[in-house]
């Protein structure tokens, strides 16, 4: 037996393949984002962003959808943030590893892998029908809260755990109680990481459509009360595209969504960068 | 000692928030079962799971073609995403120069953040017409759906695999390079085998996302309830079935859609258990295990 | 006297940090050279320059000449893979692969294109014998290397290194993670190996330097303060700083 390809050639060929794979990945993103934004640009103007939809979205703007998205996302974060932060603090500072903690972790893990349409089904059965909240901003927001929870939890837990134990030992040694220590020493240090988690959760809530398909309704008007039905951006895009209502407005809506996601990515990256630089003492 | 009572209450309060995710997941499972169970009773377990006909107007509720549909779309997209994803992960962890890494990381993050409806929309207006021209038919097919899914699960496979490769102790790499192995030999013989548990986890996570994806698939898969005989046939996934019909379903039909949800939850739980097994195995191998 | 390696005016930088400053050193053939000095003095960086392991670090920059048998190893035409085959390395922490004992030693042979199983088996046995490990592991060759003790792991790493027949072996504090008995075994091994190999050993342990080496170089703050025969360095050093260091006044 002798080798067919020399190691040096194999090295060159594989390096080329790796480069190609990396470039393909970047190209995929550029093509999708470029296409959506280029096609959406002509539609994107103040009238589109601040206007009301006319004729079920065939004409006019998407202002009520932007408000709807902001509204459901706000509710989702208001509910998910305290719950997941509390859980993250408990898991990283109080809990001792055991069956219960394993169960909590498995629960959070399961929650983050459940398909969004299942959340939609649950939201429909539980919030909309059982709790009689109807198709509303509240039902949709709560459903999204359940989806954002594991994201915020995981990121917060990691950032709290990465805080050097000597900080809290320093505080405890000064006679501070455990909670004082967490509140004044650990949490401020972990804040950038927690913020990143919240922004990621926000991204997940803003992008989601399947979970709110049967919980938030599809109203075209601006929702005022939390019991009003609404139509967040992804849902609007889905309806415009699948019902063939207006391709132009669908492009515009998709472009707005993509721009929001890009902004979120840039903001989280800047936060993480600045945070890690600060931690390195530069 | 009021201070201690505060501390006690805070700890209990935090504990309640901590178990909230367990409570929520249990509530979800209970409610989905509660609503889905009557359908399974009424239709019959085997007729539901293995029935070939889904026709609510004729009281036929067999989801077998959709189980196959979900698995087929997922399988095909994994076939494309695994090689590309792992190569890209190795590229990011080992090959790419610093500047390139700085571009790739946010690229992957953005890809994973883009809403699934945007992917579906892109598929609908770009990929479906392209497929129609290239391969005939309507362009709505299992293949089209798999391509869109490939793009959607790529970020998970890349980022989790990259972490796995990066967490291989650098001593292994140094030892191999110091023996005069080429970089590729080192990757193939040392880094990759050591990262396998993490890479498998990434694949399972990607699989979970593929099985769970709903709206993007609806927009490009054609949604015909049938077992596909070619990759260019239209198919319907389990998730799509729920999303398409929930809007107008009543009675047993409504329950049957929740029962479809039970099947989905079951699939995801199985995947999670497998993922946990590999996660556990990973911990063992790092501490002096055997490859 | 024949030299195997000649380093002339070597400067090494990591980013802005100037790690090695105008270092020049000649390494004798088939002799053990010890590099001593306090932590952070650049001695590890120095030996990692000799087989171009520093190339793996993005921020590495260097100038000066490193000649192996008279040829510049940083010449763009030099094949790094070939170089590392000729200049083997044993690391501070034993780092066997998470593979079987046999596969660890066979690894280098396989990556260099040897596929004949008989040759590999023979070579593995020979290398393990040279590394004084054979008797301890001959019945457990297919067991994981991770199950061996630290000292055995380090000897396995030495066996792995000599299996590819290098000319030079670099040892970066090979005993710092080991107990005294294992250390003695490694030192005995070094004595045995020096007739066939040129060995450069970085060590923190002055006694070890006197025990194993014939030639010693003392590093401080990225410079070589003094170098010469080990006996001379330790008995009558020329420089005050060398004397302070070897008599334990700092470091």
mmCIF file of N, CA, C and O in Angstrom, chain A residues 171-245:
data_model
loop_
_atom_site.group_PDB
_atom_site.id
_atom_site.type_symbol
_atom_site.label_atom_id
_atom_site.label_comp_id
_atom_site.label_asym_id
_atom_site.label_seq_id
_atom_site.Cartn_x
_atom_site.Cartn_y
_atom_site.Cartn_z
ATOM 1 N N UNK A 171 -16.452 40.653 48.610
ATOM 2 C CA UNK A 171 -17.609 41.325 49.181
ATOM 3 C C UNK A 171 -18.125 40.590 50.415
ATOM 4 O O UNK A 171 -18.428 41.196 51.444
ATOM 5 N N UNK A 172 -18.208 39.264 50.317
ATOM 6 C CA UNK A 172 -18.703 38.473 51.456
ATOM 7 C C UNK A 172 -17.785 38.638 52.665
ATOM 8 O O UNK A 172 -18.240 38.721 53.800
ATOM 9 N N UNK A 173 -16.487 38.737 52.391
ATOM 10 C CA UNK A 173 -15.525 38.874 53.480
ATOM 11 C C UNK A 173 -15.693 40.198 54.208
ATOM 12 O O UNK A 173 -15.266 40.364 55.348
ATOM 13 N N UNK A 174 -16.313 41.179 53.523
ATOM 14 C CA UNK A 174 -16.551 42.468 54.170
ATOM 15 C C UNK A 174 -17.841 42.455 54.982
ATOM 16 O O UNK A 174 -18.278 43.477 55.497
ATOM 17 N N UNK A 175 -18.498 41.294 55.028
ATOM 18 C CA UNK A 175 -19.707 41.178 55.834
ATOM 19 C C UNK A 175 -20.987 41.451 55.081
ATOM 20 O O UNK A 175 -22.052 41.566 55.675
ATOM 21 N N UNK A 176 -20.904 41.577 53.753
ATOM 22 C CA UNK A 176 -22.123 41.756 52.979
ATOM 23 C C UNK A 176 -22.876 40.432 52.910
ATOM 24 O O UNK A 176 -22.264 39.366 52.949
ATOM 25 N N UNK A 177 -24.202 40.518 52.825
ATOM 26 C CA UNK A 177 -24.963 39.278 52.709
ATOM 27 C C UNK A 177 -24.836 38.786 51.274
ATOM 28 O O UNK A 177 -24.345 39.485 50.389
ATOM 29 N N UNK A 178 -25.318 37.572 51.077
ATOM 30 C CA UNK A 178 -25.216 36.964 49.747
ATOM 31 C C UNK A 178 -25.942 37.808 48.700
ATOM 32 O O UNK A 178 -25.410 38.074 47.630
ATOM 33 N N UNK A 179 -27.162 38.226 49.045
ATOM 34 C CA UNK A 179 -27.938 38.986 48.063
ATOM 35 C C UNK A 179 -27.301 40.338 47.791
ATOM 36 O O UNK A 179 -27.230 40.784 46.650
ATOM 37 N N UNK A 180 -26.811 40.999 48.863
ATOM 38 C CA UNK A 180 -26.112 42.282 48.660
ATOM 39 C C UNK A 180 -24.936 42.098 47.710
ATOM 40 O O UNK A 180 -24.689 42.917 46.826
ATOM 41 N N UNK A 181 -24.224 41.010 47.928
ATOM 42 C CA UNK A 181 -23.074 40.726 47.073
ATOM 43 C C UNK A 181 -23.499 40.546 45.622
ATOM 44 O O UNK A 181 -22.913 41.128 44.708
ATOM 45 N N UNK A 182 -24.564 39.741 45.435
ATOM 46 C CA UNK A 182 -25.029 39.500 44.067
ATOM 47 C C UNK A 182 -25.494 40.806 43.439
ATOM 48 O O UNK A 182 -25.135 41.155 42.317
ATOM 49 N N UNK A 183 -26.284 41.534 44.206
ATOM 50 C CA UNK A 183 -26.913 42.733 43.692
ATOM 51 C C UNK A 183 -25.890 43.832 43.374
ATOM 52 O O UNK A 183 -26.023 44.542 42.389
ATOM 53 N N UNK A 184 -24.882 43.972 44.233
ATOM 54 C CA UNK A 184 -23.968 45.114 44.069
ATOM 55 C C UNK A 184 -22.665 44.741 43.376
ATOM 56 O O UNK A 184 -21.990 45.612 42.858
ATOM 57 N N UNK A 185 -22.294 43.479 43.423
ATOM 58 C CA UNK A 185 -21.002 43.112 42.835
ATOM 59 C C UNK A 185 -21.170 42.251 41.594
ATOM 60 O O UNK A 185 -20.679 42.577 40.515
ATOM 61 N N UNK A 186 -21.914 41.166 41.743
ATOM 62 C CA UNK A 186 -21.985 40.197 40.646
ATOM 63 C C UNK A 186 -22.795 40.735 39.465
ATOM 64 O O UNK A 186 -22.323 40.745 38.328
ATOM 65 N N UNK A 187 -24.006 41.216 39.754
ATOM 66 C CA UNK A 187 -24.868 41.642 38.648
ATOM 67 C C UNK A 187 -24.288 42.813 37.848
ATOM 68 O O UNK A 187 -24.305 42.765 36.621
ATOM 69 N N UNK A 188 -23.776 43.855 38.510
ATOM 70 C CA UNK A 188 -23.186 44.932 37.701
ATOM 71 C C UNK A 188 -22.075 44.423 36.788
ATOM 72 O O UNK A 188 -21.978 44.828 35.629
ATOM 73 N N UNK A 189 -21.273 43.491 37.304
ATOM 74 C CA UNK A 189 -20.182 42.966 36.477
ATOM 75 C C UNK A 189 -20.723 42.149 35.314
ATOM 76 O O UNK A 189 -20.150 42.114 34.230
ATOM 77 N N UNK A 190 -21.854 41.465 35.569
ATOM 78 C CA UNK A 190 -22.402 40.583 34.530
ATOM 79 C C UNK A 190 -23.347 41.330 33.590
ATOM 80 O O UNK A 190 -23.851 40.751 32.632
ATOM 81 N N UNK A 191 -23.582 42.601 33.871
ATOM 82 C CA UNK A 191 -24.612 43.338 33.133
ATOM 83 C C UNK A 191 -24.447 43.313 31.612
ATOM 84 O O UNK A 191 -25.427 43.053 30.905
ATOM 85 N N UNK A 192 -23.238 43.543 31.090
ATOM 86 C CA UNK A 192 -23.108 43.515 29.629
ATOM 87 C C UNK A 192 -23.531 42.166 29.036
ATOM 88 O O UNK A 192 -24.221 42.136 28.016
ATOM 89 N N UNK A 193 -23.146 41.086 29.713
ATOM 90 C CA UNK A 193 -23.537 39.763 29.230
ATOM 91 C C UNK A 193 -25.041 39.580 29.283
ATOM 92 O O UNK A 193 -25.654 39.050 28.353
ATOM 93 N N UNK A 194 -25.638 40.039 30.382
ATOM 94 C CA UNK A 194 -27.091 39.911 30.524
ATOM 95 C C UNK A 194 -27.795 40.737 29.452
ATOM 96 O O UNK A 194 -28.755 40.283 28.823
ATOM 97 N N UNK A 195 -27.282 41.945 29.213
ATOM 98 C CA UNK A 195 -27.870 42.793 28.172
ATOM 99 C C UNK A 195 -27.807 42.093 26.815
ATOM 100 O O UNK A 195 -28.782 42.101 26.061
ATOM 101 N N UNK A 196 -26.672 41.482 26.542
ATOM 102 C CA UNK A 196 -26.551 40.735 25.291
ATOM 103 C C UNK A 196 -27.642 39.677 25.202
ATOM 104 O O UNK A 196 -28.282 39.513 24.161
ATOM 105 N N UNK A 197 -27.845 38.956 26.309
ATOM 106 C CA UNK A 197 -28.884 37.928 26.335
ATOM 107 C C UNK A 197 -30.252 38.508 26.041
ATOM 108 O O UNK A 197 -31.040 37.945 25.271
ATOM 109 N N UNK A 198 -30.544 39.667 26.651
ATOM 110 C CA UNK A 198 -31.858 40.286 26.439
ATOM 111 C C UNK A 198 -32.013 40.702 24.972
ATOM 112 O O UNK A 198 -33.062 40.492 24.360
ATOM 113 N N UNK A 199 -30.940 41.247 24.395
ATOM 114 C CA UNK A 199 -31.032 41.656 22.983
ATOM 115 C C UNK A 199 -31.222 40.437 22.078
ATOM 116 O O UNK A 199 -32.004 40.467 21.131
ATOM 117 N N UNK A 200 -30.532 39.340 22.418
ATOM 118 C CA UNK A 200 -30.720 38.119 21.621
ATOM 119 C C UNK A 200 -32.158 37.628 21.734
ATOM 120 O O UNK A 200 -32.774 37.212 20.747
ATOM 121 N N UNK A 201 -32.694 37.661 22.960
ATOM 122 C CA UNK A 201 -34.091 37.270 23.164
ATOM 123 C C UNK A 201 -35.022 38.172 22.367
ATOM 124 O O UNK A 201 -35.997 37.717 21.767
ATOM 125 N N UNK A 202 -34.679 39.441 22.342
ATOM 126 C CA UNK A 202 -35.465 40.405 21.576
ATOM 127 C C UNK A 202 -35.437 40.032 20.097
ATOM 128 O O UNK A 202 -36.467 40.032 19.422
ATOM 129 N N UNK A 203 -34.243 39.689 19.614
ATOM 130 C CA UNK A 203 -34.117 39.285 18.220
ATOM 131 C C UNK A 203 -35.007 38.101 17.909
ATOM 132 O O UNK A 203 -35.683 38.056 16.881
ATOM 133 N N UNK A 204 -35.022 37.157 18.838
ATOM 134 C CA UNK A 204 -35.831 35.969 18.602
ATOM 135 C C UNK A 204 -37.306 36.339 18.557
ATOM 136 O O UNK A 204 -38.065 35.843 17.719
ATOM 137 N N UNK A 205 -37.723 37.223 19.462
ATOM 138 C CA UNK A 205 -39.137 37.605 19.518
ATOM 139 C C UNK A 205 -39.538 38.399 18.277
ATOM 140 O O UNK A 205 -40.615 38.188 17.714
ATOM 141 N N UNK A 206 -38.677 39.307 17.838
ATOM 142 C CA UNK A 206 -39.013 40.137 16.672
ATOM 143 C C UNK A 206 -39.129 39.287 15.410
ATOM 144 O O UNK A 206 -39.971 39.526 14.554
ATOM 145 N N UNK A 207 -38.278 38.250 15.300
ATOM 146 C CA UNK A 207 -38.234 37.471 14.067
ATOM 147 C C UNK A 207 -39.352 36.428 13.977
ATOM 148 O O UNK A 207 -39.619 35.904 12.915
ATOM 149 N N UNK A 208 -39.986 36.136 15.077
ATOM 150 C CA UNK A 208 -40.876 34.983 15.120
ATOM 151 C C UNK A 208 -42.232 35.246 14.456
ATOM 152 O O UNK A 208 -42.831 36.294 14.634
ATOM 153 N N UNK A 209 -42.697 34.274 13.706
ATOM 154 C CA UNK A 209 -44.022 34.389 13.101
ATOM 155 C C UNK A 209 -44.907 33.200 13.438
ATOM 156 O O UNK A 209 -46.086 33.368 13.767
ATOM 157 N N UNK A 210 -44.359 31.980 13.380
ATOM 158 C CA UNK A 210 -45.194 30.792 13.560
ATOM 159 C C UNK A 210 -45.870 30.790 14.935
ATOM 160 O O UNK A 210 -47.028 30.390 15.067
ATOM 161 N N UNK A 211 -45.167 31.260 15.961
ATOM 162 C CA UNK A 211 -45.717 31.203 17.314
ATOM 163 C C UNK A 211 -46.858 32.191 17.508
ATOM 164 O O UNK A 211 -47.675 32.031 18.416
ATOM 165 N N UNK A 212 -46.888 33.235 16.677
ATOM 166 C CA UNK A 212 -47.947 34.216 16.878
ATOM 167 C C UNK A 212 -49.047 34.105 15.825
ATOM 168 O O UNK A 212 -50.030 34.814 15.857
ATOM 169 N N UNK A 213 -48.852 33.145 14.917
ATOM 170 C CA UNK A 213 -49.809 32.979 13.823
ATOM 171 C C UNK A 213 -51.238 32.824 14.351
ATOM 172 O O UNK A 213 -52.184 33.389 13.803
ATOM 173 N N UNK A 214 -51.377 32.049 15.433
ATOM 174 C CA UNK A 214 -52.723 31.811 15.963
ATOM 175 C C UNK A 214 -52.912 32.360 17.365
ATOM 176 O O UNK A 214 -53.729 31.873 18.135
ATOM 177 N N UNK A 215 -52.094 33.355 17.724
ATOM 178 C CA UNK A 215 -52.273 33.927 19.054
ATOM 179 C C UNK A 215 -52.502 35.440 19.018
ATOM 180 O O UNK A 215 -53.126 35.986 19.912
ATOM 181 N N UNK A 216 -51.991 36.105 17.990
ATOM 182 C CA UNK A 216 -52.010 37.567 18.035
ATOM 183 C C UNK A 216 -53.088 38.156 17.126
ATOM 184 O O UNK A 216 -53.370 39.344 17.163
ATOM 185 N N UNK A 217 -53.719 37.306 16.333
ATOM 186 C CA UNK A 217 -54.701 37.816 15.383
ATOM 187 C C UNK A 217 -54.002 38.290 14.134
ATOM 188 O O UNK A 217 -52.859 37.916 13.867
ATOM 189 N N UNK A 218 -54.668 39.148 13.343
ATOM 190 C CA UNK A 218 -54.012 39.663 12.143
ATOM 191 C C UNK A 218 -54.538 41.052 11.813
ATOM 192 O O UNK A 218 -54.546 41.462 10.664
ATOM 193 N N UNK A 219 -54.969 41.784 12.856
ATOM 194 C CA UNK A 219 -55.614 43.076 12.619
ATOM 195 C C UNK A 219 -54.671 44.062 11.947
ATOM 196 O O UNK A 219 -53.474 44.060 12.192
ATOM 197 N N UNK A 220 -55.236 44.921 11.111
ATOM 198 C CA UNK A 220 -54.417 45.882 10.397
ATOM 199 C C UNK A 220 -54.289 47.209 11.119
ATOM 200 O O UNK A 220 -53.507 48.062 10.737
ATOM 201 N N UNK A 221 -55.103 47.377 12.184
ATOM 202 C CA UNK A 221 -55.088 48.665 12.892
ATOM 203 C C UNK A 221 -53.997 48.674 13.958
ATOM 204 O O UNK A 221 -53.513 47.628 14.376
ATOM 205 N N UNK A 222 -53.629 49.875 14.385
ATOM 206 C CA UNK A 222 -52.639 49.994 15.456
ATOM 207 C C UNK A 222 -53.249 49.483 16.762
ATOM 208 O O UNK A 222 -54.322 49.925 17.157
ATOM 209 N N UNK A 223 -52.595 48.519 17.420
ATOM 210 C CA UNK A 223 -53.137 48.025 18.686
ATOM 211 C C UNK A 223 -52.918 49.071 19.783
ATOM 212 O O UNK A 223 -51.846 49.644 19.888
ATOM 213 N N UNK A 224 -53.962 49.324 20.570
ATOM 214 C CA UNK A 224 -53.841 50.284 21.675
ATOM 215 C C UNK A 224 -53.789 49.519 22.994
ATOM 216 O O UNK A 224 -52.801 49.540 23.710
ATOM 217 N N UNK A 225 -54.855 48.794 23.283
ATOM 218 C CA UNK A 225 -54.903 48.017 24.521
ATOM 219 C C UNK A 225 -54.162 46.698 24.321
ATOM 220 O O UNK A 225 -53.983 46.238 23.186
ATOM 221 N N UNK A 226 -53.721 46.101 25.426
ATOM 222 C CA UNK A 226 -53.034 44.813 25.287
ATOM 223 C C UNK A 226 -54.000 43.715 24.860
ATOM 224 O O UNK A 226 -53.585 42.625 24.505
ATOM 225 N N UNK A 227 -55.304 44.007 24.890
ATOM 226 C CA UNK A 227 -56.258 42.987 24.452
ATOM 227 C C UNK A 227 -56.650 43.160 22.991
ATOM 228 O O UNK A 227 -57.467 42.411 22.468
ATOM 229 N N UNK A 228 -56.053 44.157 22.322
ATOM 230 C CA UNK A 228 -56.326 44.339 20.899
ATOM 231 C C UNK A 228 -55.559 43.308 20.086
ATOM 232 O O UNK A 228 -54.434 42.961 20.438
ATOM 233 N N UNK A 229 -56.145 42.847 18.992
ATOM 234 C CA UNK A 229 -55.365 42.002 18.075
ATOM 235 C C UNK A 229 -54.361 42.870 17.322
ATOM 236 O O UNK A 229 -54.514 44.087 17.265
ATOM 237 N N UNK A 230 -53.340 42.236 16.766
ATOM 238 C CA UNK A 230 -52.305 43.001 16.080
ATOM 239 C C UNK A 230 -51.710 42.167 14.950
ATOM 240 O O UNK A 230 -52.114 41.024 14.728
ATOM 241 N N UNK A 231 -50.768 42.781 14.217
ATOM 242 C CA UNK A 231 -50.115 42.040 13.141
ATOM 243 C C UNK A 231 -48.646 42.449 13.068
ATOM 244 O O UNK A 231 -48.292 43.368 12.331
ATOM 245 N N UNK A 232 -47.798 41.741 13.817
ATOM 246 C CA UNK A 232 -46.372 42.072 13.775
ATOM 247 C C UNK A 232 -45.776 41.848 12.383
ATOM 248 O O UNK A 232 -46.364 41.159 11.552
ATOM 249 N N UNK A 233 -44.596 42.434 12.166
ATOM 250 C CA UNK A 233 -43.966 42.445 10.840
ATOM 251 C C UNK A 233 -43.812 41.065 10.187
ATOM 252 O O UNK A 233 -44.174 40.908 9.013
ATOM 253 N N UNK A 234 -43.265 40.055 10.887
ATOM 254 C CA UNK A 234 -43.069 38.771 10.194
ATOM 255 C C UNK A 234 -44.391 38.181 9.723
ATOM 256 O O UNK A 234 -44.474 37.609 8.633
ATOM 257 N N UNK A 235 -45.411 38.350 10.555
ATOM 258 C CA UNK A 235 -46.721 37.822 10.201
ATOM 259 C C UNK A 235 -47.268 38.550 8.973
ATOM 260 O O UNK A 235 -47.836 37.941 8.052
ATOM 261 N N UNK A 236 -47.063 39.855 8.952
ATOM 262 C CA UNK A 236 -47.505 40.672 7.817
ATOM 263 C C UNK A 236 -46.810 40.191 6.541
ATOM 264 O O UNK A 236 -47.459 39.989 5.510
ATOM 265 N N UNK A 237 -45.503 39.981 6.646
ATOM 266 C CA UNK A 237 -44.742 39.511 5.490
ATOM 267 C C UNK A 237 -45.286 38.162 5.013
ATOM 268 O O UNK A 237 -45.479 37.946 3.810
ATOM 269 N N UNK A 238 -45.563 37.283 5.968
ATOM 270 C CA UNK A 238 -46.067 35.954 5.618
ATOM 271 C C UNK A 238 -47.392 36.067 4.869
ATOM 272 O O UNK A 238 -47.596 35.419 3.837
ATOM 273 N N UNK A 239 -48.268 36.908 5.402
ATOM 274 C CA UNK A 239 -49.584 37.048 4.772
ATOM 275 C C UNK A 239 -49.454 37.697 3.391
ATOM 276 O O UNK A 239 -50.034 37.217 2.414
ATOM 277 N N UNK A 240 -48.661 38.767 3.306
ATOM 278 C CA UNK A 240 -48.476 39.436 2.003
ATOM 279 C C UNK A 240 -47.929 38.466 0.965
ATOM 280 O O UNK A 240 -48.380 38.429 -0.182
ATOM 281 N N UNK A 241 -46.949 37.649 1.374
ATOM 282 C CA UNK A 241 -46.280 36.780 0.402
ATOM 283 C C UNK A 241 -47.153 35.596 0.023
ATOM 284 O O UNK A 241 -47.304 35.280 -1.156
ATOM 285 N N UNK A 242 -47.745 34.924 1.019
ATOM 286 C CA UNK A 242 -48.461 33.695 0.687
ATOM 287 C C UNK A 242 -49.819 33.967 0.078
ATOM 288 O O UNK A 242 -50.333 33.157 -0.672
ATOM 289 N N UNK A 243 -50.404 35.097 0.399
ATOM 290 C CA UNK A 243 -51.699 35.374 -0.203
ATOM 291 C C UNK A 243 -51.553 36.230 -1.457
ATOM 292 O O UNK A 243 -52.536 36.669 -2.029
ATOM 293 N N UNK A 244 -50.311 36.443 -1.841
ATOM 294 C CA UNK A 244 -50.063 37.169 -3.084
ATOM 295 C C UNK A 244 -50.664 38.560 -3.101
ATOM 296 O O UNK A 244 -51.184 39.017 -4.107
ATOM 297 N N UNK A 245 -50.626 39.269 -1.959
ATOM 298 C CA UNK A 245 -51.292 40.563 -1.873
ATOM 299 C C UNK A 245 -50.466 41.646 -2.567
ATOM 300 O O UNK A 245 -50.963 42.335 -3.448
#
